[in-house]
Amino acid sequence: MDDNTIVELYWQRDEQAIAATRDKYGRYCYAIAYGILHSAPDAEECENDTYLDAWNAMPPHRPSLLKTFLGKITRRISLDRLKRQTADKRGGGEVPLALEELHECIPDNAPIDEQLREQELAQAIDAFLRTLDDDTRRVFLRRYWYFDSVKAIARRYGFGQSKVKMMLHRTRESLRDYLAKEGIFV
Amino acid sequence: MKRMEQQELLQDAIGMIGDDLINDADRRPRRPRIIRWSAVACACLALIVAVSVGWLWRGDEPGVEPPDLHPNAYVYCVGETCVNSYGTILYKAYEDGKITLIFDKTDEREVYWFLSGNDIKDEWLDGNGKPAYYLIHYYASNDPDYNERGTRVTDGLVFIVNGEKTTVFPTAPGHYEIVIDYTKLFNLCNEMDPYIHGSIGAFYIGKYAYIE
């Protein structure tokens, strides 16, 4: 079933929309959730919660790309769940590691503007990513959007792990410089 | 703003980037570069495709992360021999889900191994009607401390050492013909990855810095 038809089912409040979404994008959502939570039951719950959120969002929303619309929901739900699970103690897995790595993007002693809206930062990062070559951008997103391990990224693209680490390190530095240049971390 | 809040703000902002970028990063790589690289290194490259069999030699270093597709690794193909401090290994034969090695083991150290493969999902179309993919990694290892992302296959692996089935790899020095039957692992990847058909397994033997 094509995406437009599925979205139309949501708009018609037809519950077949859920089944169609699960058939077409269930594994994608599950993979994102599992990559964050490393727990099959939790990933399944997040996958199911994604359908519920999608149901509540459409209408009024009409996503242009259903797959990533769902993926974003799954990522958010999964990260929220992880945050709840690790409220007292940061857990293992790739997310805490990725978070620590991301801190390199913030210059020392340069607090993020408290008033900065997430959306503005997202736009800046989006613009930055579009300046990168394809491989560098994909590696960055596999790490910080999908939370793949360095090893998984290396395998996916046929790079050595040291190369992936170096690419990520340089990209983080470039992002830090870019954000500073844009006046975001001042 | 606290450190963690800063990190989470960045993380959340990355989560909001353009759909096209997210989708692009999820596209299946056209072909892993190791395969293109191995084309130069190995005449049988044409038969090596998306799933390969990793064969890792390690010393007394449990928990050391295997190097995976290290750029300096050499892909040994059927008929080729590798010599290292553990002995000599001839890659005798390959068929789907099985490899046969002749191993003249001269060292008593335990050999740690891992086998891995990717299931490349292409079961749906994205919003533009183009195929969308992601990888699921399957692996097996005799090292209980070895963990990596993906699904560990804990059964279905059979060794036939000098004609006898076993579940363990020989440690004592000696001359061994070893058949590694990893059909289950192979099928996990094969049944869903059209690129595997007609493939040949390759095993990677260290020219990795830390091995010797």
Short mmCIF file of C-alpha atoms in Angstrom, two decimals:
data_model
loop_
_atom_site.label_atom_id
_atom_site.label_comp_id
_atom_site.label_asym_id
_atom_site.label_seq_id
_atom_site.Cartn_x
_atom_site.Cartn_y
_atom_site.Cartn_z
CA MET A 1 0.00 0.00 0.00
CA ASP A 2 1.45 3.36 -0.90
CA ASP A 3 2.00 6.01 1.71
CA ASN A 4 -0.68 8.36 0.46
CA THR A 5 -3.29 5.63 0.81
CA ILE A 6 -2.14 4.85 4.33
CA VAL A 7 -2.26 8.49 5.32
CA GLU A 8 -5.70 8.75 3.80
CA LEU A 9 -6.82 5.83 5.98
CA TYR A 10 -5.65 7.74 9.03
CA TRP A 11 -7.59 10.75 7.90
CA GLN A 12 -10.68 8.63 7.41
CA ARG A 13 -10.14 7.21 10.91
CA ASP A 14 -9.96 3.75 9.42
CA GLU A 15 -8.15 1.37 11.74
CA GLN A 16 -6.70 -0.44 8.78
CA ALA A 17 -4.22 2.41 8.79
CA ILE A 18 -2.52 0.86 11.81
CA ALA A 19 -2.22 -2.56 10.22
CA ALA A 20 -0.93 -1.09 7.00
CA THR A 21 1.61 0.99 8.89
CA ARG A 22 2.75 -2.01 10.85
CA ASP A 23 3.13 -4.07 7.69
CA LYS A 24 5.12 -1.47 5.88
CA TYR A 25 7.10 0.33 8.56
CA GLY A 26 6.85 -1.85 11.64
CA ARG A 27 10.33 -3.26 11.28
CA TYR A 28 11.78 0.16 10.65
CA CYS A 29 10.22 1.57 13.80
CA TYR A 30 11.17 -1.48 15.79
CA ALA A 31 14.77 -1.23 14.64
CA ILE A 32 14.97 2.39 15.75
CA ALA A 33 13.45 1.60 19.13
CA TYR A 34 15.63 -1.44 19.62
CA GLY A 35 18.73 0.52 18.72
CA ILE A 36 17.96 2.91 21.56
CA LEU A 37 16.53 0.59 24.18
CA HIS A 38 18.20 -2.75 23.50
CA SER A 39 15.14 -4.51 24.79
CA ALA A 40 12.74 -6.40 22.58
CA PRO A 41 9.65 -5.90 24.81
CA ASP A 42 10.40 -2.21 25.21
CA ALA A 43 11.02 -1.82 21.51
CA GLU A 44 7.71 -3.53 20.73
CA GLU A 45 5.89 -1.20 23.10
CA CYS A 46 7.50 1.82 21.52
CA GLU A 47 6.57 0.53 18.11
CA ASN A 48 2.96 0.21 19.22
CA ASP A 49 3.04 3.61 20.87
CA THR A 50 4.25 5.01 17.58
CA TYR A 51 1.06 3.83 15.89
CA LEU A 52 -1.01 5.45 18.60
CA ASP A 53 0.86 8.74 18.25
CA ALA A 54 0.50 8.57 14.49
CA TRP A 55 -3.22 7.92 14.92
CA ASN A 56 -3.52 10.98 17.14
CA ALA A 57 -1.43 13.13 14.82
CA MET A 58 -3.27 12.34 11.58
CA PRO A 59 -5.38 14.36 11.13
CA PRO A 60 -4.50 17.18 11.31
CA HIS A 61 -1.00 16.28 10.19
CA ARG A 62 -0.37 15.01 6.68
CA PRO A 63 3.28 13.90 6.51
CA SER A 64 5.08 14.22 3.24
CA LEU A 65 7.28 11.26 4.10
CA LEU A 66 5.44 8.78 6.27
CA LYS A 67 8.46 6.66 7.00
CA THR A 68 10.54 9.35 8.65
CA PHE A 69 7.45 10.85 10.26
CA LEU A 70 7.00 7.53 12.04
CA GLY A 71 10.71 7.20 12.66
CA LYS A 72 10.82 10.53 14.42
CA ILE A 73 7.92 9.52 16.63
CA THR A 74 9.59 6.23 17.48
CA ARG A 75 12.90 7.92 18.23
CA ARG A 76 11.26 10.45 20.53
CA ILE A 77 9.17 7.86 22.36
CA SER A 78 12.15 5.55 22.75
CA LEU A 79 14.42 8.28 24.07
CA ASP A 80 11.73 9.38 26.51
CA ARG A 81 11.39 5.83 27.71
CA LEU A 82 15.12 5.46 28.06
CA LYS A 83 15.26 8.67 30.03
CA ARG A 84 12.62 7.40 32.41
CA GLN A 85 14.37 4.08 32.78
CA THR A 86 17.66 5.72 33.58
CA ALA A 87 16.42 8.60 35.67
CA ASP A 88 18.48 7.48 38.62
CA LYS A 89 21.37 5.93 36.81
CA ARG A 90 22.51 6.43 33.27
CA GLY A 91 22.23 3.10 31.56
CA GLY A 92 24.46 1.43 29.03
CA GLY A 93 24.01 1.26 25.31
CA GLU A 94 24.81 3.74 22.62
CA VAL A 95 22.65 6.69 23.63
CA PRO A 96 24.65 7.83 26.68
CA LEU A 97 27.85 7.41 24.70
CA ALA A 98 26.43 9.39 21.82
CA LEU A 99 25.26 12.07 24.21
CA GLU A 100 28.70 12.43 25.69
CA GLU A 101 30.21 12.64 22.23
CA LEU A 102 27.74 15.31 21.25
CA HIS A 103 28.92 17.46 24.10
CA GLU A 104 32.07 18.08 22.07
CA CYS A 105 29.89 20.19 19.82
CA ILE A 106 29.49 22.70 22.62
CA PRO A 107 32.47 25.00 23.13
CA ASP A 108 33.92 25.05 26.63
CA ASN A 109 32.24 27.45 28.99
CA ALA A 110 29.78 28.47 26.35
CA PRO A 111 26.33 27.60 27.61
CA ILE A 112 23.61 27.16 25.13
CA ASP A 113 21.28 30.09 25.05
CA GLU A 114 18.49 29.06 27.36
CA GLN A 115 16.02 30.74 25.13
CA LEU A 116 17.20 29.00 22.04
CA ARG A 117 14.39 27.05 20.69
CA GLU A 118 15.00 23.50 19.72
CA GLN A 119 13.68 24.25 16.28
CA GLU A 120 16.33 26.89 15.64
CA LEU A 121 19.07 24.54 16.65
CA ALA A 122 17.56 21.82 14.49
CA GLN A 123 17.55 24.17 11.53
CA ALA A 124 21.18 25.05 12.11
CA ILE A 125 22.19 21.41 12.37
CA ASP A 126 20.14 20.59 9.30
CA ALA A 127 21.93 23.31 7.36
CA PHE A 128 25.29 22.13 8.62
CA LEU A 129 24.61 18.55 7.61
CA ARG A 130 23.79 19.67 4.09
CA THR A 131 27.30 21.08 3.78
CA LEU A 132 28.84 17.65 4.38
CA ASP A 133 29.67 15.03 1.81
CA ASP A 134 27.30 12.08 1.64
CA ASP A 135 29.44 9.58 3.54
CA THR A 136 30.25 11.95 6.37
CA ARG A 137 26.65 13.01 6.75
CA ARG A 138 25.35 9.44 6.71
CA VAL A 139 27.90 8.26 9.24
CA PHE A 140 26.98 11.17 11.52
CA LEU A 141 23.29 10.41 11.28
CA ARG A 142 23.73 6.69 11.75
CA ARG A 143 25.49 7.53 15.00
CA TYR A 144 23.41 10.39 16.35
CA TRP A 145 20.01 9.86 14.80
CA TYR A 146 19.82 6.07 14.68
CA PHE A 147 22.31 5.52 17.54
CA ASP A 148 24.20 2.82 15.71
CA SER A 149 27.42 1.68 17.31
CA VAL A 150 30.69 2.60 15.65
CA LYS A 151 31.14 -1.02 14.75
CA ALA A 152 27.74 -1.24 13.10
CA ILE A 153 28.46 1.89 11.09
CA ALA A 154 31.83 0.54 10.04
CA ARG A 155 30.20 -2.66 8.89
CA ARG A 156 27.39 -0.92 7.11
CA TYR A 157 29.68 1.24 5.01
CA GLY A 158 32.71 -1.01 4.83
CA PHE A 159 34.91 1.41 6.73
CA GLY A 160 37.37 0.61 9.47
CA GLN A 161 36.20 1.54 12.93
CA SER A 162 39.07 3.95 13.36
CA LYS A 163 38.00 5.76 10.23
CA VAL A 164 34.43 6.02 11.50
CA LYS A 165 35.63 7.38 14.83
CA MET A 166 37.80 9.90 13.07
CA MET A 167 34.96 10.97 10.78
CA LEU A 168 32.67 11.44 13.76
CA HIS A 169 35.29 13.35 15.70
CA ARG A 170 35.97 15.72 12.84
CA THR A 171 32.29 16.22 12.17
CA ARG A 172 31.61 17.05 15.79
CA GLU A 173 34.41 19.59 15.71
CA SER A 174 33.07 21.05 12.50
CA LEU A 175 29.59 21.23 13.97
CA ARG A 176 30.90 22.99 17.04
CA ASP A 177 32.69 25.54 14.85
CA TYR A 178 29.63 25.93 12.66
CA LEU A 179 27.32 26.55 15.60
CA ALA A 180 29.75 29.04 17.08
CA LYS A 181 30.01 30.80 13.75
CA GLU A 182 26.25 30.95 13.53
CA GLY A 183 26.21 32.57 16.92
CA ILE A 184 24.33 29.78 18.57
CA PHE A 185 26.86 29.01 21.27
CA VAL A 186 27.83 32.49 22.32
CA MET B 1 21.82 24.90 31.47
CA LYS B 2 23.23 21.68 32.81
CA ARG B 3 25.56 19.52 30.81
CA MET B 4 23.00 16.78 30.35
CA GLU B 5 20.36 19.26 29.30
CA GLN B 6 22.71 20.65 26.69
CA GLN B 7 23.40 17.19 25.38
CA GLU B 8 19.73 16.34 25.26
CA LEU B 9 18.92 19.57 23.50
CA LEU B 10 21.44 18.67 20.81
CA GLN B 11 20.09 15.16 20.63
CA ASP B 12 16.52 16.37 20.32
CA ALA B 13 17.48 18.95 17.73
CA ILE B 14 19.21 16.30 15.65
CA GLY B 15 15.99 14.34 15.89
CA MET B 16 14.18 17.15 14.13
CA ILE B 17 16.35 17.49 11.03
CA GLY B 18 14.94 17.09 7.56
CA ASP B 19 13.17 13.92 6.57
CA ASP B 20 15.23 13.62 3.43
CA LEU B 21 18.45 13.44 5.43
CA ILE B 22 17.06 10.84 7.81
CA ASN B 23 15.77 8.77 4.96
CA ASP B 24 19.01 9.07 3.04
CA ALA B 25 20.98 7.78 6.03
CA ASP B 26 18.71 4.76 6.18
CA ARG B 27 19.16 3.79 2.58
CA ARG B 28 20.96 0.61 1.95
CA PRO B 29 24.57 1.15 0.99
CA ARG B 30 25.01 0.17 -2.59
CA ARG B 31 27.65 -2.32 -1.70
CA PRO B 32 29.96 -2.57 1.26
CA ARG B 33 33.35 -1.14 0.36
CA ILE B 34 35.14 -4.12 1.74
CA ILE B 35 33.78 -6.04 -1.18
CA ARG B 36 35.07 -3.53 -3.67
CA TRP B 37 38.37 -3.59 -1.89
CA SER B 38 38.52 -7.33 -1.88
CA ALA B 39 37.97 -7.31 -5.60
CA VAL B 40 41.47 -6.01 -5.91
CA ALA B 41 42.86 -8.37 -3.37
CA CYS B 42 41.11 -11.53 -4.37
CA ALA B 43 40.41 -13.08 -7.69
CA CYS B 44 37.25 -14.76 -6.54
CA LEU B 45 35.71 -11.51 -5.61
CA ALA B 46 32.90 -11.75 -8.07
CA LEU B 47 31.38 -14.39 -5.90
CA ILE B 48 31.76 -12.56 -2.65
CA VAL B 49 28.70 -10.62 -1.76
CA ALA B 50 26.90 -9.03 1.06
CA VAL B 51 27.35 -11.69 3.67
CA SER B 52 30.77 -12.88 4.55
CA VAL B 53 32.08 -15.08 7.27
CA GLY B 54 34.44 -13.57 9.69
CA TRP B 55 37.15 -15.80 11.06
CA LEU B 56 39.10 -14.25 13.81
CA TRP B 57 42.21 -15.45 15.53
CA ARG B 58 42.91 -14.10 18.90
CA GLY B 59 45.27 -14.72 21.72
CA ASP B 60 44.47 -14.65 25.39
CA GLU B 61 42.44 -11.53 25.13
CA PRO B 62 38.85 -12.34 26.00
CA GLY B 63 36.69 -9.32 25.67
CA VAL B 64 38.93 -7.66 23.14
CA GLU B 65 36.74 -6.22 20.48
CA PRO B 66 37.20 -8.01 17.19
CA PRO B 67 38.39 -5.72 14.46
CA ASP B 68 35.61 -6.57 12.07
CA LEU B 69 36.20 -5.42 8.54
CA HIS B 70 39.54 -3.85 9.17
CA PRO B 71 40.86 -2.06 6.10
CA ASN B 72 44.13 -3.96 6.35
CA ALA B 73 42.47 -7.34 6.56
CA TYR B 74 43.07 -9.73 3.77
CA VAL B 75 40.27 -11.80 2.41
CA TYR B 76 41.32 -15.41 2.02
CA CYS B 77 39.52 -17.35 -0.60
CA VAL B 78 39.22 -21.01 -1.40
CA GLY B 79 42.62 -22.47 -2.12
CA GLU B 80 44.53 -19.86 -0.21
CA THR B 81 46.59 -20.42 2.90
CA CYS B 82 47.23 -18.24 5.86
CA VAL B 83 50.15 -18.69 8.23
CA ASN B 84 50.16 -17.12 11.64
CA SER B 85 51.39 -17.91 15.12
CA TYR B 86 48.62 -20.43 15.62
CA GLY B 87 49.71 -22.50 12.67
CA THR B 88 48.72 -22.85 9.07
CA ILE B 89 45.24 -22.75 7.73
CA LEU B 90 44.17 -23.68 4.26
CA TYR B 91 40.77 -22.54 3.09
CA LYS B 92 39.81 -25.76 1.40
CA ALA B 93 36.22 -25.43 0.33
CA TYR B 94 33.09 -23.38 0.49
CA GLU B 95 29.43 -24.11 -0.04
CA ASP B 96 26.42 -22.18 1.14
CA GLY B 97 26.49 -22.29 4.92
CA LYS B 98 29.65 -24.39 5.19
CA ILE B 99 33.34 -23.80 4.99
CA THR B 100 36.09 -26.37 5.18
CA LEU B 101 39.51 -25.58 6.57
CA ILE B 102 42.67 -27.60 6.93
CA PHE B 103 44.25 -26.43 10.10
CA ASP B 104 47.74 -27.41 11.15
CA LYS B 105 47.62 -26.06 14.63
CA THR B 106 51.00 -25.60 16.27
CA ASP B 107 49.95 -23.59 19.28
CA GLU B 108 47.89 -24.52 22.31
CA ARG B 109 46.18 -21.21 22.67
CA GLU B 110 42.46 -21.19 22.28
CA VAL B 111 41.11 -19.87 19.04
CA TYR B 112 38.22 -17.50 19.34
CA TRP B 113 35.97 -17.19 16.39
CA PHE B 114 33.02 -15.30 15.23
CA LEU B 115 30.72 -15.58 12.32
CA SER B 116 28.56 -12.79 11.17
CA GLY B 117 26.25 -11.72 8.47
CA ASN B 118 23.73 -9.06 7.65
CA ASP B 119 20.14 -9.41 6.74
CA ILE B 120 19.39 -6.53 4.49
CA LYS B 121 15.73 -5.69 4.74
CA ASP B 122 14.04 -4.32 1.71
CA GLU B 123 10.52 -5.11 2.54
CA TRP B 124 8.83 -1.83 1.96
CA LEU B 125 8.84 1.23 -0.18
CA ASP B 126 9.50 4.65 1.18
CA GLY B 127 7.27 7.62 0.72
CA ASN B 128 8.61 8.16 -2.75
CA GLY B 129 7.90 4.61 -3.78
CA LYS B 130 11.56 3.64 -3.65
CA PRO B 131 12.80 0.56 -1.81
CA ALA B 132 13.86 1.25 1.75
CA TYR B 133 16.34 -0.85 3.64
CA TYR B 134 17.99 -1.44 6.91
CA LEU B 135 20.42 -4.01 8.18
CA ILE B 136 19.96 -6.55 10.89
CA HIS B 137 23.19 -8.07 12.05
CA TYR B 138 23.45 -11.69 13.09
CA TYR B 139 26.50 -13.16 14.68
CA ALA B 140 27.82 -16.14 16.55
CA SER B 141 30.94 -16.61 18.63
CA ASN B 142 32.48 -19.10 21.00
CA ASP B 143 33.55 -16.26 23.25
CA PRO B 144 30.92 -15.77 25.96
CA ASP B 145 32.29 -12.31 26.66
CA TYR B 146 31.93 -11.19 23.11
CA ASN B 147 28.93 -8.99 22.63
CA GLU B 148 27.98 -6.74 19.85
CA ARG B 149 24.90 -5.10 18.54
CA GLY B 150 22.67 -7.47 16.72
CA THR B 151 21.16 -10.86 17.23
CA ARG B 152 23.36 -13.59 18.58
CA VAL B 153 22.78 -17.00 17.08
CA THR B 154 23.52 -19.41 19.87
CA ASP B 155 22.63 -22.70 18.32
CA GLY B 156 22.73 -24.41 15.00
CA LEU B 157 26.47 -24.11 14.57
CA VAL B 158 28.23 -27.39 14.04
CA PHE B 159 31.91 -28.22 13.78
CA ILE B 160 33.00 -31.39 12.08
CA VAL B 161 36.56 -31.98 13.17
CA ASN B 162 38.32 -34.80 11.40
CA GLY B 163 34.96 -36.27 10.50
CA GLU B 164 33.36 -36.05 13.92
CA LYS B 165 30.69 -33.62 14.95
CA THR B 166 31.49 -31.42 17.88
CA THR B 167 30.46 -28.12 19.32
CA VAL B 168 33.91 -26.97 20.33
CA PHE B 169 36.90 -25.93 18.38
CA PRO B 170 40.06 -27.99 18.97
CA THR B 171 42.69 -26.39 21.14
CA ALA B 172 45.47 -28.98 21.12
CA PRO B 173 48.09 -28.76 18.41
CA GLY B 174 47.44 -31.15 15.55
CA HIS B 175 46.31 -31.58 11.99
CA TYR B 176 42.61 -30.95 11.57
CA GLU B 177 40.11 -30.86 8.81
CA ILE B 178 37.40 -28.62 10.14
CA VAL B 179 34.01 -28.16 8.57
CA ILE B 180 32.08 -25.28 10.02
CA ASP B 181 28.40 -25.69 9.36
CA TYR B 182 26.67 -22.42 10.00
CA THR B 183 23.61 -23.14 7.91
CA LYS B 184 21.20 -21.58 10.37
CA LEU B 185 23.10 -18.34 10.49
CA PHE B 186 23.47 -18.36 6.76
CA ASN B 187 19.78 -18.92 6.23
CA LEU B 188 18.87 -16.08 8.53
CA CYS B 189 20.64 -13.83 6.12
CA ASN B 190 20.08 -15.70 2.93
CA GLU B 191 16.35 -15.99 3.03
CA MET B 192 15.88 -12.27 3.04
CA ASP B 193 18.85 -10.95 1.14
CA PRO B 194 18.72 -11.44 -2.58
CA TYR B 195 22.34 -10.45 -2.93
CA ILE B 196 23.49 -13.54 -1.16
CA HIS B 197 22.51 -16.03 -3.78
CA GLY B 198 25.50 -17.47 -5.48
CA SER B 199 27.82 -16.02 -2.90
CA ILE B 200 30.98 -17.48 -1.59
CA GLY B 201 32.05 -17.14 1.99
CA ALA B 202 35.31 -15.53 2.78
CA PHE B 203 37.13 -15.58 6.03
CA TYR B 204 39.21 -12.78 7.31
CA ILE B 205 42.40 -13.69 9.01
CA GLY B 206 44.26 -11.14 10.97
CA LYS B 207 46.74 -8.85 9.70
CA TYR B 208 45.37 -7.00 12.65
CA ALA B 209 47.80 -5.19 14.81
CA TYR B 210 46.88 -6.69 18.12
CA ILE B 211 46.53 -10.30 17.14
CA GLU B 212 50.07 -11.53 17.30
#
